Amino acid sequence: MSTDRNVQPKPGLDAEERSAKIAVTLFPLLVLAGGAIALLTPETFSGFSKAINPLLMVIMFGMGLTLTLPDFAMVVRKPLPVFLGVAAQYVIMPLLGLGIAMLLQLPPALAAGVILVGCAPGGTSSNVVTYLAKGDVALSVTMTSISTLLAPIFTPLLTLWLAGQYLPVDAGSMAKSIVQIVLIPVVLGLVLRVILPRLVAKMLPALPWVSVLAITGVVLIVVAGSAAAIFSAGLLILLAVILHNAGGVALGYGTAKLFKQPIASRRTMAIEVGMQNSGLASGLAKTYFTPEAALPGAVFSVWHNLSGAFIAAYWRRSSAKNAAFDAESQLAAK
């Protein structure tokens, strides 16, 4: 999901932005409802595991449709914040996942799942949260796009390195899966937007909802397949997810501040690093590990959007207060 590509969007939301804002706000509620239904009647959805990868491909294709070639110009115009953001994404979150797994002494399957979430690229809803938080939307779109395109390389290699001590990792097969699930759909979506821009423009308002429903479906299937594990280790998984998300947000912001990036870029890096493509992590964990290993990704899908909504509201409110203070100061100086 993505918002207007301008760093400072014009007043008033267009159809795509309104739809994205509503979708990202309701998303946690839909996922919670889906998860509750899956827990109550797991046998209803446990046979749909083969639908996870197709659903992820739909999400990635939708992401590709929201991209344009100018989105990648930021790499040339502002290489430092893009490099910092992508590097932080693939350094902070994987190592943080490993640290949390060791700190909480997680069972092997859950440890591998938390680490895999950390090794995933940036989350698809981070662009909307960045917009709501008054961050740098253009930088957010570029960071998400670059980290996603690099996922076939870094996600399997980092997972092999960090999670291989807990469960066997077939990095080669995982890389092929990521190419099929992520890279090809994203590129196809990008190409289609270049070829048929008017048709895609009409589709954009519906894309956030397609993504929300698809991720909800992934979470529902994962939860249904691991209901027993949730009842036995639900609080432990939630604690790991909260620590992972909060640590990513804090360290992402701190890294940007260390390199003296502007406040808008600091907010963007915090959100991009803290929000993961947890749906992809769940799908990969379900395929290459165990159903239990997919649970951290499912829980992360709910939590990072809840926390993102709170963070966006806080930063948006603080920006409004600062703007009002500056205006009053300018009037008093006259």
PDB file of N, CA and C in Angstrom, residues 53-54 56-57 60 151-152 155-156 170-185 280 283-285 287-288:
ATOM      1  N   ASN A  53       0.952 -18.709  -0.626  1.00  0.00           N
ATOM      2  CA  ASN A  53       1.839 -18.100  -1.615  1.00  0.00           C
ATOM      3  C   ASN A  53       1.088 -17.325  -2.689  1.00  0.00           C
ATOM      4  N   PRO A  54      -0.016 -17.850  -3.243  1.00  0.00           N
ATOM      5  CA  PRO A  54      -0.782 -17.045  -4.198  1.00  0.00           C
ATOM      6  C   PRO A  54      -1.284 -15.733  -3.598  1.00  0.00           C
ATOM      7  N   LEU A  56       0.181 -14.019  -1.216  1.00  0.00           N
ATOM      8  CA  LEU A  56       1.354 -13.144  -1.126  1.00  0.00           C
ATOM      9  C   LEU A  56       1.706 -12.558  -2.489  1.00  0.00           C
ATOM     10  N   MET A  57       1.552 -13.338  -3.542  1.00  0.00           N
ATOM     11  CA  MET A  57       1.838 -12.841  -4.890  1.00  0.00           C
ATOM     12  C   MET A  57       0.862 -11.733  -5.281  1.00  0.00           C
ATOM     13  N   MET A  60       2.110  -8.587  -3.522  1.00  0.00           N
ATOM     14  CA  MET A  60       3.296  -8.029  -4.161  1.00  0.00           C
ATOM     15  C   MET A  60       2.979  -7.421  -5.535  1.00  0.00           C
ATOM     16  N   ALA A 151      15.290  -8.549  -1.412  1.00  0.00           N
ATOM     17  CA  ALA A 151      14.883  -9.672  -0.557  1.00  0.00           C
ATOM     18  C   ALA A 151      15.333 -11.044  -1.060  1.00  0.00           C
ATOM     19  N   PRO A 152      15.298 -11.327  -2.376  1.00  0.00           N
ATOM     20  CA  PRO A 152      15.742 -12.659  -2.817  1.00  0.00           C
ATOM     21  C   PRO A 152      17.195 -12.967  -2.462  1.00  0.00           C
ATOM     22  N   THR A 155      17.299 -11.949   2.356  1.00  0.00           N
ATOM     23  CA  THR A 155      16.436 -12.708   3.271  1.00  0.00           C
ATOM     24  C   THR A 155      16.896 -14.154   3.455  1.00  0.00           C
ATOM     25  N   PRO A 156      17.141 -14.918   2.384  1.00  0.00           N
ATOM     26  CA  PRO A 156      17.586 -16.304   2.599  1.00  0.00           C
ATOM     27  C   PRO A 156      18.984 -16.402   3.199  1.00  0.00           C
ATOM     28  N   ASP A 170      17.001 -24.148   3.867  1.00  0.00           N
ATOM     29  CA  ASP A 170      17.338 -24.360   2.457  1.00  0.00           C
ATOM     30  C   ASP A 170      17.336 -22.994   1.778  1.00  0.00           C
ATOM     31  N   ALA A 171      18.469 -22.293   1.874  1.00  0.00           N
ATOM     32  CA  ALA A 171      18.545 -20.917   1.384  1.00  0.00           C
ATOM     33  C   ALA A 171      18.310 -20.825  -0.120  1.00  0.00           C
ATOM     34  N   GLY A 172      18.788 -21.800  -0.870  1.00  0.00           N
ATOM     35  CA  GLY A 172      18.617 -21.774  -2.319  1.00  0.00           C
ATOM     36  C   GLY A 172      17.156 -21.843  -2.721  1.00  0.00           C
ATOM     37  N   SER A 173      16.428 -22.786  -2.151  1.00  0.00           N
ATOM     38  CA  SER A 173      14.994 -22.913  -2.456  1.00  0.00           C
ATOM     39  C   SER A 173      14.220 -21.702  -1.961  1.00  0.00           C
ATOM     40  N   MET A 174      14.620 -21.160  -0.797  1.00  0.00           N
ATOM     41  CA  MET A 174      13.947 -19.984  -0.273  1.00  0.00           C
ATOM     42  C   MET A 174      14.133 -18.794  -1.210  1.00  0.00           C
ATOM     43  N   ALA A 175      15.351 -18.638  -1.748  1.00  0.00           N
ATOM     44  CA  ALA A 175      15.615 -17.545  -2.686  1.00  0.00           C
ATOM     45  C   ALA A 175      14.736 -17.668  -3.930  1.00  0.00           C
ATOM     46  N   LYS A 176      14.610 -18.897  -4.437  1.00  0.00           N
ATOM     47  CA  LYS A 176      13.750 -19.108  -5.613  1.00  0.00           C
ATOM     48  C   LYS A 176      12.299 -18.760  -5.298  1.00  0.00           C
ATOM     49  N   SER A 177      11.849 -19.135  -4.113  1.00  0.00           N
ATOM     50  CA  SER A 177      10.476 -18.823  -3.715  1.00  0.00           C
ATOM     51  C   SER A 177      10.256 -17.314  -3.632  1.00  0.00           C
ATOM     52  N   ILE A 178      11.240 -16.597  -3.077  1.00  0.00           N
ATOM     53  CA  ILE A 178      11.104 -15.149  -2.951  1.00  0.00           C
ATOM     54  C   ILE A 178      11.075 -14.483  -4.325  1.00  0.00           C
ATOM     55  N   VAL A 179      11.869 -15.001  -5.259  1.00  0.00           N
ATOM     56  CA  VAL A 179      11.823 -14.479  -6.627  1.00  0.00           C
ATOM     57  C   VAL A 179      10.425 -14.668  -7.210  1.00  0.00           C
ATOM     58  N   GLN A 180       9.852 -15.843  -7.008  1.00  0.00           N
ATOM     59  CA  GLN A 180       8.520 -16.135  -7.547  1.00  0.00           C
ATOM     60  C   GLN A 180       7.419 -15.354  -6.835  1.00  0.00           C
ATOM     61  N   ILE A 181       7.533 -15.258  -5.508  1.00  0.00           N
ATOM     62  CA  ILE A 181       6.469 -14.646  -4.709  1.00  0.00           C
ATOM     63  C   ILE A 181       6.574 -13.125  -4.703  1.00  0.00           C
ATOM     64  N   VAL A 182       7.793 -12.601  -4.713  1.00  0.00           N
ATOM     65  CA  VAL A 182       8.014 -11.166  -4.530  1.00  0.00           C
ATOM     66  C   VAL A 182       8.480 -10.473  -5.804  1.00  0.00           C
ATOM     67  N   LEU A 183       9.632 -10.880  -6.302  1.00  0.00           N
ATOM     68  CA  LEU A 183      10.280 -10.124  -7.370  1.00  0.00           C
ATOM     69  C   LEU A 183       9.455 -10.093  -8.655  1.00  0.00           C
ATOM     70  N   ILE A 184       9.036 -11.255  -9.131  1.00  0.00           N
ATOM     71  CA  ILE A 184       8.291 -11.317 -10.402  1.00  0.00           C
ATOM     72  C   ILE A 184       6.970 -10.545 -10.321  1.00  0.00           C
ATOM     73  N   PRO A 185       6.134 -10.739  -9.280  1.00  0.00           N
ATOM     74  CA  PRO A 185       4.894  -9.957  -9.208  1.00  0.00           C
ATOM     75  C   PRO A 185       5.124  -8.447  -9.123  1.00  0.00           C
ATOM     76  N   LEU A 280       4.943 -12.109   4.265  1.00  0.00           N
ATOM     77  CA  LEU A 280       5.938 -12.893   3.539  1.00  0.00           C
ATOM     78  C   LEU A 280       6.683 -13.822   4.491  1.00  0.00           C
ATOM     79  N   GLY A 283       4.536 -16.786   5.313  1.00  0.00           N
ATOM     80  CA  GLY A 283       4.458 -17.722   4.200  1.00  0.00           C
ATOM     81  C   GLY A 283       5.718 -18.551   4.047  1.00  0.00           C
ATOM     82  N   LEU A 284       6.875 -17.913   4.165  1.00  0.00           N
ATOM     83  CA  LEU A 284       8.143 -18.627   4.054  1.00  0.00           C
ATOM     84  C   LEU A 284       8.332 -19.592   5.220  1.00  0.00           C
ATOM     85  N   ALA A 285       7.958 -19.149   6.421  1.00  0.00           N
ATOM     86  CA  ALA A 285       8.096 -20.022   7.604  1.00  0.00           C
ATOM     87  C   ALA A 285       7.201 -21.246   7.482  1.00  0.00           C
ATOM     88  N   THR A 287       6.296 -22.647   4.746  1.00  0.00           N
ATOM     89  CA  THR A 287       6.815 -23.504   3.679  1.00  0.00           C
ATOM     90  C   THR A 287       8.099 -24.213   4.077  1.00  0.00           C
ATOM     91  N   TYR A 288       9.018 -23.482   4.719  1.00  0.00           N
ATOM     92  CA  TYR A 288      10.369 -24.016   4.936  1.00  0.00           C
ATOM     93  C   TYR A 288      10.656 -24.437   6.374  1.00  0.00           C
TER      94      TYR A 288
END
